[in-house]
PDB file of C-alpha atoms in Angstrom:
ATOM      1  CA  GLY A   1    -166.409  85.333 140.716  1.00 56.00           C
ATOM      2  CA  ALA A   2    -165.073  83.295 137.845  1.00 79.00           C
ATOM      3  CA  GLY A   3    -161.344  82.944 137.578  1.00 91.00           C
ATOM      4  CA  VAL A   4    -159.126  82.423 134.578  1.00 94.00           C
ATOM      5  CA  SER A   5    -160.175  79.375 132.606  1.00 95.00           C
ATOM      6  CA  GLN A   6    -158.228  77.407 130.035  1.00 96.00           C
ATOM      7  CA  SER A   7    -159.197  74.736 127.566  1.00 96.00           C
ATOM      8  CA  PRO A   8    -158.575  71.990 126.922  1.00 97.00           C
ATOM      9  CA  SER A   9    -157.166  70.839 130.243  1.00 95.00           C
ATOM     10  CA  ASN A  10    -155.233  68.099 128.474  1.00 96.00           C
ATOM     11  CA  LYS A  11    -154.205  67.738 124.862  1.00 97.00           C
ATOM     12  CA  VAL A  12    -152.380  64.844 123.255  1.00 97.00           C
ATOM     13  CA  THR A  13    -151.259  65.316 119.695  1.00 97.00           C
ATOM     14  CA  GLU A  14    -148.952  63.767 117.169  1.00 97.00           C
ATOM     15  CA  LYS A  15    -145.719  65.358 116.110  1.00 97.00           C
ATOM     16  CA  GLY A  16    -146.256  67.711 113.204  1.00 97.00           C
ATOM     17  CA  LYS A  17    -149.873  68.566 114.007  1.00 97.00           C
ATOM     18  CA  ASP A  18    -151.068  72.078 114.868  1.00 98.00           C
ATOM     19  CA  VAL A  19    -152.732  72.781 118.218  1.00 98.00           C
ATOM     20  CA  GLU A  20    -154.741  75.667 119.633  1.00 98.00           C
ATOM     21  CA  LEU A  21    -154.935  76.451 123.310  1.00 98.00           C
ATOM     22  CA  ARG A  22    -157.552  78.802 124.691  1.00 97.00           C
ATOM     23  CA  CYS A  23    -157.558  81.190 127.627  1.00 97.00           C
ATOM     24  CA  ASP A  24    -160.524  83.075 129.055  1.00 96.00           C
ATOM     25  CA  PRO A  25    -159.264  85.825 131.356  1.00 95.00           C
ATOM     26  CA  ILE A  26    -161.102  87.376 134.235  1.00 93.00           C
ATOM     27  CA  SER A  27    -163.628  89.869 132.934  1.00 92.00           C
ATOM     28  CA  GLY A  28    -162.270  93.395 132.923  1.00 89.00           C
ATOM     29  CA  HIS A  29    -158.614  92.371 133.066  1.00 90.00           C
ATOM     30  CA  THR A  30    -156.715  94.237 130.395  1.00 89.00           C
ATOM     31  CA  ALA A  31    -153.443  92.324 130.637  1.00 90.00           C
ATOM     32  CA  LEU A  32    -153.037  88.692 129.634  1.00 93.00           C
ATOM     33  CA  TYR A  33    -149.907  86.547 129.814  1.00 93.00           C
ATOM     34  CA  TRP A  34    -148.910  83.133 128.489  1.00 96.00           C
ATOM     35  CA  TYR A  35    -146.251  81.017 130.203  1.00 95.00           C
ATOM     36  CA  ARG A  36    -144.839  77.573 129.517  1.00 96.00           C
ATOM     37  CA  GLN A  37    -143.734  75.112 132.169  1.00 93.00           C
ATOM     38  CA  ARG A  38    -141.708  72.173 130.965  1.00 92.00           C
ATOM     39  CA  LEU A  39    -141.120  69.210 133.226  1.00 87.00           C
ATOM     40  CA  GLY A  40    -138.627  70.022 135.959  1.00 80.00           C
ATOM     41  CA  GLN A  41    -138.236  73.607 134.831  1.00 83.00           C
ATOM     42  CA  GLY A  42    -139.589  76.942 135.946  1.00 84.00           C
ATOM     43  CA  LEU A  43    -142.250  78.875 134.128  1.00 90.00           C
ATOM     44  CA  GLU A  44    -141.029  80.594 130.994  1.00 92.00           C
ATOM     45  CA  PHE A  45    -142.668  83.795 129.831  1.00 91.00           C
ATOM     46  CA  LEU A  46    -143.990  83.531 126.270  1.00 95.00           C
ATOM     47  CA  ILE A  47    -146.092  86.579 125.407  1.00 93.00           C
ATOM     48  CA  TYR A  48    -148.286  89.243 126.930  1.00 90.00           C
ATOM     49  CA  PHE A  49    -151.133  91.403 125.696  1.00 90.00           C
ATOM     50  CA  GLN A  50    -152.258  94.733 127.095  1.00 86.00           C
ATOM     51  CA  GLY A  51    -155.431  96.268 125.756  1.00 81.00           C
ATOM     52  CA  ASN A  52    -155.033  97.250 122.133  1.00 80.00           C
ATOM     53  CA  SER A  53    -151.272  97.726 122.333  1.00 83.00           C
ATOM     54  CA  ALA A  54    -148.917  95.586 120.302  1.00 84.00           C
ATOM     55  CA  PRO A  55    -148.177  92.381 122.228  1.00 87.00           C
ATOM     56  CA  ASP A  56    -144.744  91.626 123.644  1.00 87.00           C
ATOM     57  CA  LYS A  57    -143.745  88.447 121.814  1.00 89.00           C
ATOM     58  CA  SER A  58    -140.191  88.383 123.103  1.00 87.00           C
ATOM     59  CA  GLY A  59    -140.612  85.058 124.886  1.00 90.00           C
ATOM     60  CA  LEU A  60    -141.961  83.007 121.988  1.00 94.00           C
ATOM     61  CA  PRO A  61    -139.391  80.252 121.349  1.00 94.00           C
ATOM     62  CA  SER A  62    -139.852  79.975 117.596  1.00 94.00           C
ATOM     63  CA  ASP A  63    -141.994  81.172 114.702  1.00 95.00           C
ATOM     64  CA  ARG A  64    -144.113  78.049 115.116  1.00 97.00           C
ATOM     65  CA  PHE A  65    -145.661  79.767 118.123  1.00 97.00           C
ATOM     66  CA  SER A  66    -148.206  82.548 117.769  1.00 96.00           C
ATOM     67  CA  ALA A  67    -150.953  84.044 119.872  1.00 96.00           C
ATOM     68  CA  GLU A  68    -153.940  86.254 119.351  1.00 94.00           C
ATOM     69  CA  ARG A  69    -156.277  88.124 121.588  1.00 94.00           C
ATOM     70  CA  THR A  70    -159.545  89.721 120.629  1.00 84.00           C
ATOM     71  CA  GLY A  71    -159.856  93.011 122.453  1.00 79.00           C
ATOM     72  CA  GLU A  72    -159.710  92.344 126.158  1.00 79.00           C
ATOM     73  CA  SER A  73    -161.247  88.909 126.004  1.00 88.00           C
ATOM     74  CA  VAL A  74    -160.278  85.438 124.882  1.00 94.00           C
ATOM     75  CA  SER A  75    -156.755  84.586 123.783  1.00 96.00           C
ATOM     76  CA  THR A  76    -155.594  81.675 121.664  1.00 97.00           C
ATOM     77  CA  LEU A  77    -152.063  80.275 121.627  1.00 98.00           C
ATOM     78  CA  THR A  78    -151.306  78.335 118.451  1.00 98.00           C
ATOM     79  CA  ILE A  79    -148.404  75.956 117.991  1.00 98.00           C
ATOM     80  CA  GLN A  80    -147.809  74.831 114.425  1.00 98.00           C
ATOM     81  CA  ARG A  81    -146.023  71.651 113.423  1.00 97.00           C
ATOM     82  CA  THR A  82    -145.665  70.544 117.024  1.00 97.00           C
ATOM     83  CA  GLN A  83    -142.441  68.933 118.208  1.00 97.00           C
ATOM     84  CA  GLN A  84    -141.859  66.673 121.185  1.00 96.00           C
ATOM     85  CA  GLU A  85    -140.009  69.457 122.992  1.00 95.00           C
ATOM     86  CA  ASP A  86    -143.239  71.476 122.942  1.00 97.00           C
ATOM     87  CA  SER A  87    -144.663  69.075 125.527  1.00 97.00           C
ATOM     88  CA  ALA A  88    -145.337  71.178 128.606  1.00 96.00           C
ATOM     89  CA  VAL A  89    -148.033  72.795 130.699  1.00 95.00           C
ATOM     90  CA  TYR A  90    -149.123  76.074 129.167  1.00 97.00           C
ATOM     91  CA  LEU A  91    -150.377  78.557 131.737  1.00 95.00           C
ATOM     92  CA  CYS A  92    -152.356  81.713 131.143  1.00 95.00           C
ATOM     93  CA  ALA A  93    -152.656  84.592 133.590  1.00 93.00           C
ATOM     94  CA  SER A  94    -154.537  87.866 133.597  1.00 92.00           C
ATOM     95  CA  SER A  95    -154.257  91.027 135.630  1.00 89.00           C
ATOM     96  CA  PRO A  96    -156.184  94.278 135.885  1.00 86.00           C
ATOM     97  CA  GLY A  97    -153.354  96.186 134.204  1.00 74.00           C
ATOM     98  CA  LEU A  98    -149.956  95.643 132.654  1.00 62.00           C
ATOM     99  CA  TYR A  99    -148.092  97.117 135.580  1.00 65.00           C
ATOM    100  CA  THR A 100    -150.291  95.497 138.198  1.00 67.00           C
ATOM    101  CA  ASP A 101    -148.306  93.069 140.258  1.00 73.00           C
ATOM    102  CA  THR A 102    -150.992  90.502 140.942  1.00 81.00           C
ATOM    103  CA  GLN A 103    -151.474  87.963 138.189  1.00 87.00           C
ATOM    104  CA  TYR A 104    -154.299  85.454 138.377  1.00 90.00           C
ATOM    105  CA  PHE A 105    -153.393  82.129 136.848  1.00 92.00           C
ATOM    106  CA  GLY A 106    -155.546  79.574 135.096  1.00 93.00           C
ATOM    107  CA  PRO A 107    -155.195  75.812 135.720  1.00 92.00           C
ATOM    108  CA  GLY A 108    -153.145  75.309 132.583  1.00 94.00           C
ATOM    109  CA  THR A 109    -153.298  73.055 129.547  1.00 96.00           C
ATOM    110  CA  ARG A 110    -151.078  70.004 129.621  1.00 96.00           C
ATOM    111  CA  LEU A 111    -149.813  69.378 126.091  1.00 97.00           C
ATOM    112  CA  THR A 112    -148.242  66.066 125.172  1.00 97.00           C
ATOM    113  CA  VAL A 113    -146.669  65.662 121.754  1.00 97.00           C
ATOM    114  CA  LEU A 114    -146.101  62.035 120.807  1.00 96.00           C
TER     115      LEU A 114
ATOM    116  CA  LYS B   1    -130.145  87.609 132.019  1.00 80.00           C
ATOM    117  CA  GLN B   2    -131.971  87.132 135.304  1.00 84.00           C
ATOM    118  CA  GLU B   3    -131.720  83.618 136.709  1.00 90.00           C
ATOM    119  CA  VAL B   4    -133.715  82.414 139.681  1.00 94.00           C
ATOM    120  CA  THR B   5    -132.705  79.348 141.675  1.00 94.00           C
ATOM    121  CA  GLN B   6    -134.599  77.566 144.400  1.00 96.00           C
ATOM    122  CA  ILE B   7    -133.141  75.235 146.982  1.00 92.00           C
ATOM    123  CA  PRO B   8    -134.005  72.566 147.893  1.00 92.00           C
ATOM    124  CA  ALA B   9    -135.786  71.097 144.889  1.00 93.00           C
ATOM    125  CA  ALA B  10    -137.825  68.860 147.173  1.00 95.00           C
ATOM    126  CA  LEU B  11    -138.458  68.693 150.883  1.00 95.00           C
ATOM    127  CA  SER B  12    -140.372  66.328 153.127  1.00 96.00           C
ATOM    128  CA  VAL B  13    -141.132  67.242 156.733  1.00 96.00           C
ATOM    129  CA  PRO B  14    -143.399  65.892 159.454  1.00 97.00           C
ATOM    130  CA  GLU B  15    -146.460  67.881 160.395  1.00 97.00           C
ATOM    131  CA  GLY B  16    -145.814  70.663 162.869  1.00 97.00           C
ATOM    132  CA  GLU B  17    -142.264  71.449 161.827  1.00 97.00           C
ATOM    133  CA  ASN B  18    -141.148  74.930 160.870  1.00 97.00           C
ATOM    134  CA  LEU B  19    -139.336  75.122 157.540  1.00 96.00           C
ATOM    135  CA  VAL B  20    -137.499  77.524 155.257  1.00 96.00           C
ATOM    136  CA  LEU B  21    -137.481  77.609 151.470  1.00 97.00           C
ATOM    137  CA  ASN B  22    -134.747  79.489 149.675  1.00 97.00           C
ATOM    138  CA  CYS B  23    -134.723  81.551 146.514  1.00 97.00           C
ATOM    139  CA  SER B  24    -131.776  83.329 144.944  1.00 97.00           C
ATOM    140  CA  PHE B  25    -131.589  85.606 141.919  1.00 96.00           C
ATOM    141  CA  THR B  26    -128.635  86.884 139.933  1.00 94.00           C
ATOM    142  CA  ASP B  27    -129.738  90.425 139.055  1.00 89.00           C
ATOM    143  CA  SER B  28    -130.460  92.522 142.143  1.00 88.00           C
ATOM    144  CA  ALA B  29    -132.218  95.236 140.134  1.00 87.00           C
ATOM    145  CA  ILE B  30    -135.638  93.837 140.828  1.00 89.00           C
ATOM    146  CA  TYR B  31    -138.924  95.643 141.252  1.00 87.00           C
ATOM    147  CA  ASN B  32    -140.463  93.008 143.476  1.00 90.00           C
ATOM    148  CA  LEU B  33    -140.434  89.334 144.359  1.00 94.00           C
ATOM    149  CA  GLN B  34    -143.392  87.023 144.777  1.00 93.00           C
ATOM    150  CA  TRP B  35    -143.890  83.626 146.292  1.00 96.00           C
ATOM    151  CA  PHE B  36    -146.506  81.396 144.671  1.00 95.00           C
ATOM    152  CA  ARG B  37    -148.019  78.069 145.519  1.00 96.00           C
ATOM    153  CA  GLN B  38    -148.803  75.545 142.774  1.00 93.00           C
ATOM    154  CA  ASP B  39    -151.108  72.604 143.364  1.00 91.00           C
ATOM    155  CA  PRO B  40    -151.340  69.746 140.840  1.00 83.00           C
ATOM    156  CA  GLY B  41    -153.910  70.452 138.150  1.00 77.00           C
ATOM    157  CA  LYS B  42    -154.464  73.970 139.413  1.00 80.00           C
ATOM    158  CA  GLY B  43    -153.030  77.340 138.620  1.00 82.00           C
ATOM    159  CA  LEU B  44    -150.598  79.318 140.686  1.00 90.00           C
ATOM    160  CA  THR B  45    -151.777  81.178 143.756  1.00 91.00           C
ATOM    161  CA  SER B  46    -149.880  84.231 144.940  1.00 91.00           C
ATOM    162  CA  LEU B  47    -148.892  83.940 148.591  1.00 95.00           C
ATOM    163  CA  LEU B  48    -146.750  86.968 149.338  1.00 94.00           C
ATOM    164  CA  LEU B  49    -145.361  89.871 147.377  1.00 92.00           C
ATOM    165  CA  ILE B  50    -142.384  91.880 148.597  1.00 93.00           C
ATOM    166  CA  GLN B  51    -141.565  95.198 146.982  1.00 90.00           C
ATOM    167  CA  SER B  52    -137.884  95.960 146.459  1.00 90.00           C
ATOM    168  CA  SER B  53    -137.984  98.567 149.228  1.00 91.00           C
ATOM    169  CA  GLN B  54    -139.359  96.091 151.764  1.00 93.00           C
ATOM    170  CA  ARG B  55    -137.525  93.555 153.889  1.00 95.00           C
ATOM    171  CA  GLU B  56    -140.334  91.144 154.667  1.00 95.00           C
ATOM    172  CA  GLN B  57    -144.008  90.349 154.388  1.00 95.00           C
ATOM    173  CA  THR B  58    -146.172  88.172 156.603  1.00 96.00           C
ATOM    174  CA  SER B  59    -149.439  86.382 156.046  1.00 95.00           C
ATOM    175  CA  GLY B  60    -150.656  83.981 158.698  1.00 97.00           C
ATOM    176  CA  ARG B  61    -148.100  81.230 159.142  1.00 97.00           C
ATOM    177  CA  LEU B  62    -146.045  82.487 156.204  1.00 97.00           C
ATOM    178  CA  ASN B  63    -143.216  84.976 156.352  1.00 98.00           C
ATOM    179  CA  ALA B  64    -141.143  86.010 153.369  1.00 97.00           C
ATOM    180  CA  SER B  65    -137.946  87.991 153.616  1.00 97.00           C
ATOM    181  CA  LEU B  66    -135.963  89.783 150.949  1.00 97.00           C
ATOM    182  CA  ASP B  67    -132.290  90.742 150.864  1.00 96.00           C
ATOM    183  CA  LYS B  68    -132.012  92.454 147.519  1.00 92.00           C
ATOM    184  CA  SER B  69    -128.322  93.271 147.775  1.00 92.00           C
ATOM    185  CA  SER B  70    -127.385  89.631 148.206  1.00 94.00           C
ATOM    186  CA  GLY B  71    -130.016  88.386 145.775  1.00 95.00           C
ATOM    187  CA  ARG B  72    -131.852  86.183 148.249  1.00 96.00           C
ATOM    188  CA  SER B  73    -135.312  85.567 149.587  1.00 97.00           C
ATOM    189  CA  THR B  74    -136.632  83.037 152.055  1.00 97.00           C
ATOM    190  CA  LEU B  75    -140.122  81.745 152.700  1.00 97.00           C
ATOM    191  CA  TYR B  76    -140.665  80.620 156.268  1.00 97.00           C
ATOM    192  CA  ILE B  77    -143.611  78.342 157.005  1.00 97.00           C
ATOM    193  CA  ALA B  78    -144.470  77.905 160.656  1.00 98.00           C
ATOM    194  CA  ALA B  79    -146.154  74.856 162.128  1.00 97.00           C
ATOM    195  CA  SER B  80    -146.481  73.069 158.794  1.00 97.00           C
ATOM    196  CA  GLN B  81    -149.674  71.172 157.944  1.00 97.00           C
ATOM    197  CA  PRO B  82    -150.413  68.446 155.374  1.00 96.00           C
ATOM    198  CA  GLY B  83    -152.445  71.026 153.462  1.00 96.00           C
ATOM    199  CA  ASP B  84    -149.242  72.971 152.880  1.00 97.00           C
ATOM    200  CA  SER B  85    -148.045  70.196 150.567  1.00 97.00           C
ATOM    201  CA  ALA B  86    -147.522  71.800 147.158  1.00 96.00           C
ATOM    202  CA  THR B  87    -144.827  73.229 144.921  1.00 95.00           C
ATOM    203  CA  TYR B  88    -143.628  76.666 145.982  1.00 97.00           C
ATOM    204  CA  LEU B  89    -142.312  79.027 143.322  1.00 96.00           C
ATOM    205  CA  CYS B  90    -140.576  82.339 143.670  1.00 96.00           C
ATOM    206  CA  ALA B  91    -140.647  84.874 140.870  1.00 94.00           C
ATOM    207  CA  VAL B  92    -138.993  88.224 140.361  1.00 93.00           C
ATOM    208  CA  ARG B  93    -140.105  91.177 138.345  1.00 88.00           C
ATOM    209  CA  LEU B  94    -137.396  93.408 136.953  1.00 78.00           C
ATOM    210  CA  ASN B  95    -137.502  97.155 137.359  1.00 66.00           C
ATOM    211  CA  THR B  96    -140.370  99.198 136.004  1.00 57.00           C
ATOM    212  CA  GLY B  97    -140.473  99.547 132.284  1.00 61.00           C
ATOM    213  CA  THR B  98    -140.482  95.825 131.737  1.00 56.00           C
ATOM    214  CA  ALA B  99    -144.136  95.370 132.629  1.00 61.00           C
ATOM    215  CA  SER B 100    -145.079  92.503 134.847  1.00 66.00           C
ATOM    216  CA  LYS B 101    -143.083  89.830 133.090  1.00 77.00           C
ATOM    217  CA  LEU B 102    -142.013  87.469 135.793  1.00 88.00           C
ATOM    218  CA  THR B 103    -138.927  85.271 135.926  1.00 90.00           C
ATOM    219  CA  PHE B 104    -139.648  82.121 137.885  1.00 93.00           C
ATOM    220  CA  GLY B 105    -137.495  79.689 139.795  1.00 94.00           C
ATOM    221  CA  THR B 106    -137.834  75.950 139.282  1.00 91.00           C
ATOM    222  CA  GLY B 107    -139.702  75.511 142.535  1.00 94.00           C
ATOM    223  CA  THR B 108    -139.469  73.515 145.740  1.00 96.00           C
ATOM    224  CA  ARG B 109    -141.816  70.549 146.052  1.00 95.00           C
ATOM    225  CA  LEU B 110    -142.926  70.332 149.673  1.00 97.00           C
ATOM    226  CA  GLN B 111    -144.536  67.325 151.278  1.00 97.00           C
ATOM    227  CA  VAL B 112    -145.807  67.546 154.839  1.00 97.00           C
ATOM    228  CA  THR B 113    -146.442  64.124 156.314  1.00 95.00           C
ATOM    229  CA  LEU B 114    -148.732  63.103 159.134  1.00 91.00           C
TER     230      LEU B 114
END
């Protein structure tokens, strides 16, 4: 079956511009996670969604970052007024439930801020 | 704050060798530990998951061990093959109640040469 998909695969933007990154989770997965992987660093948790519950935003690095999810489907991560330090690979993962150990990862979006 | 460290950062071995990747974590109150594989341009793939009550897990040529009290895990790869070349990440999940937010190490980049 189809896995987690993300778009775009690559995004180059200028400093100060806003960007939107999209994640399509596996159908039926109620939990969705966003992670960031900066060069030479491990993945950093950003935010997760579970069903209709309030999302856990504790990992978002600043108020320039926000994310939305419509029901149990697509999620969008928005970065406003991008900075060079936002350059990273942004990974999305979904799982059947919030307390389910197995997370299925998408291929990521590589964001480059010039 | 949980910190996860992986040693070495990079490793190159000839085909056929057995090898060990190391992962250490600072907070022993974990729920489980996972080893992932990351290929360029692709998402993460879960290899092995060890619950906190377990000592090891095996899958094919892979064996992962966990010593929770000392904050260490190892991933043993037997008879390495060029197809094993990838970045290997370990990740820990804290005790229940924190959902499946994972804390990742920085990874070990493995190259298996012919």
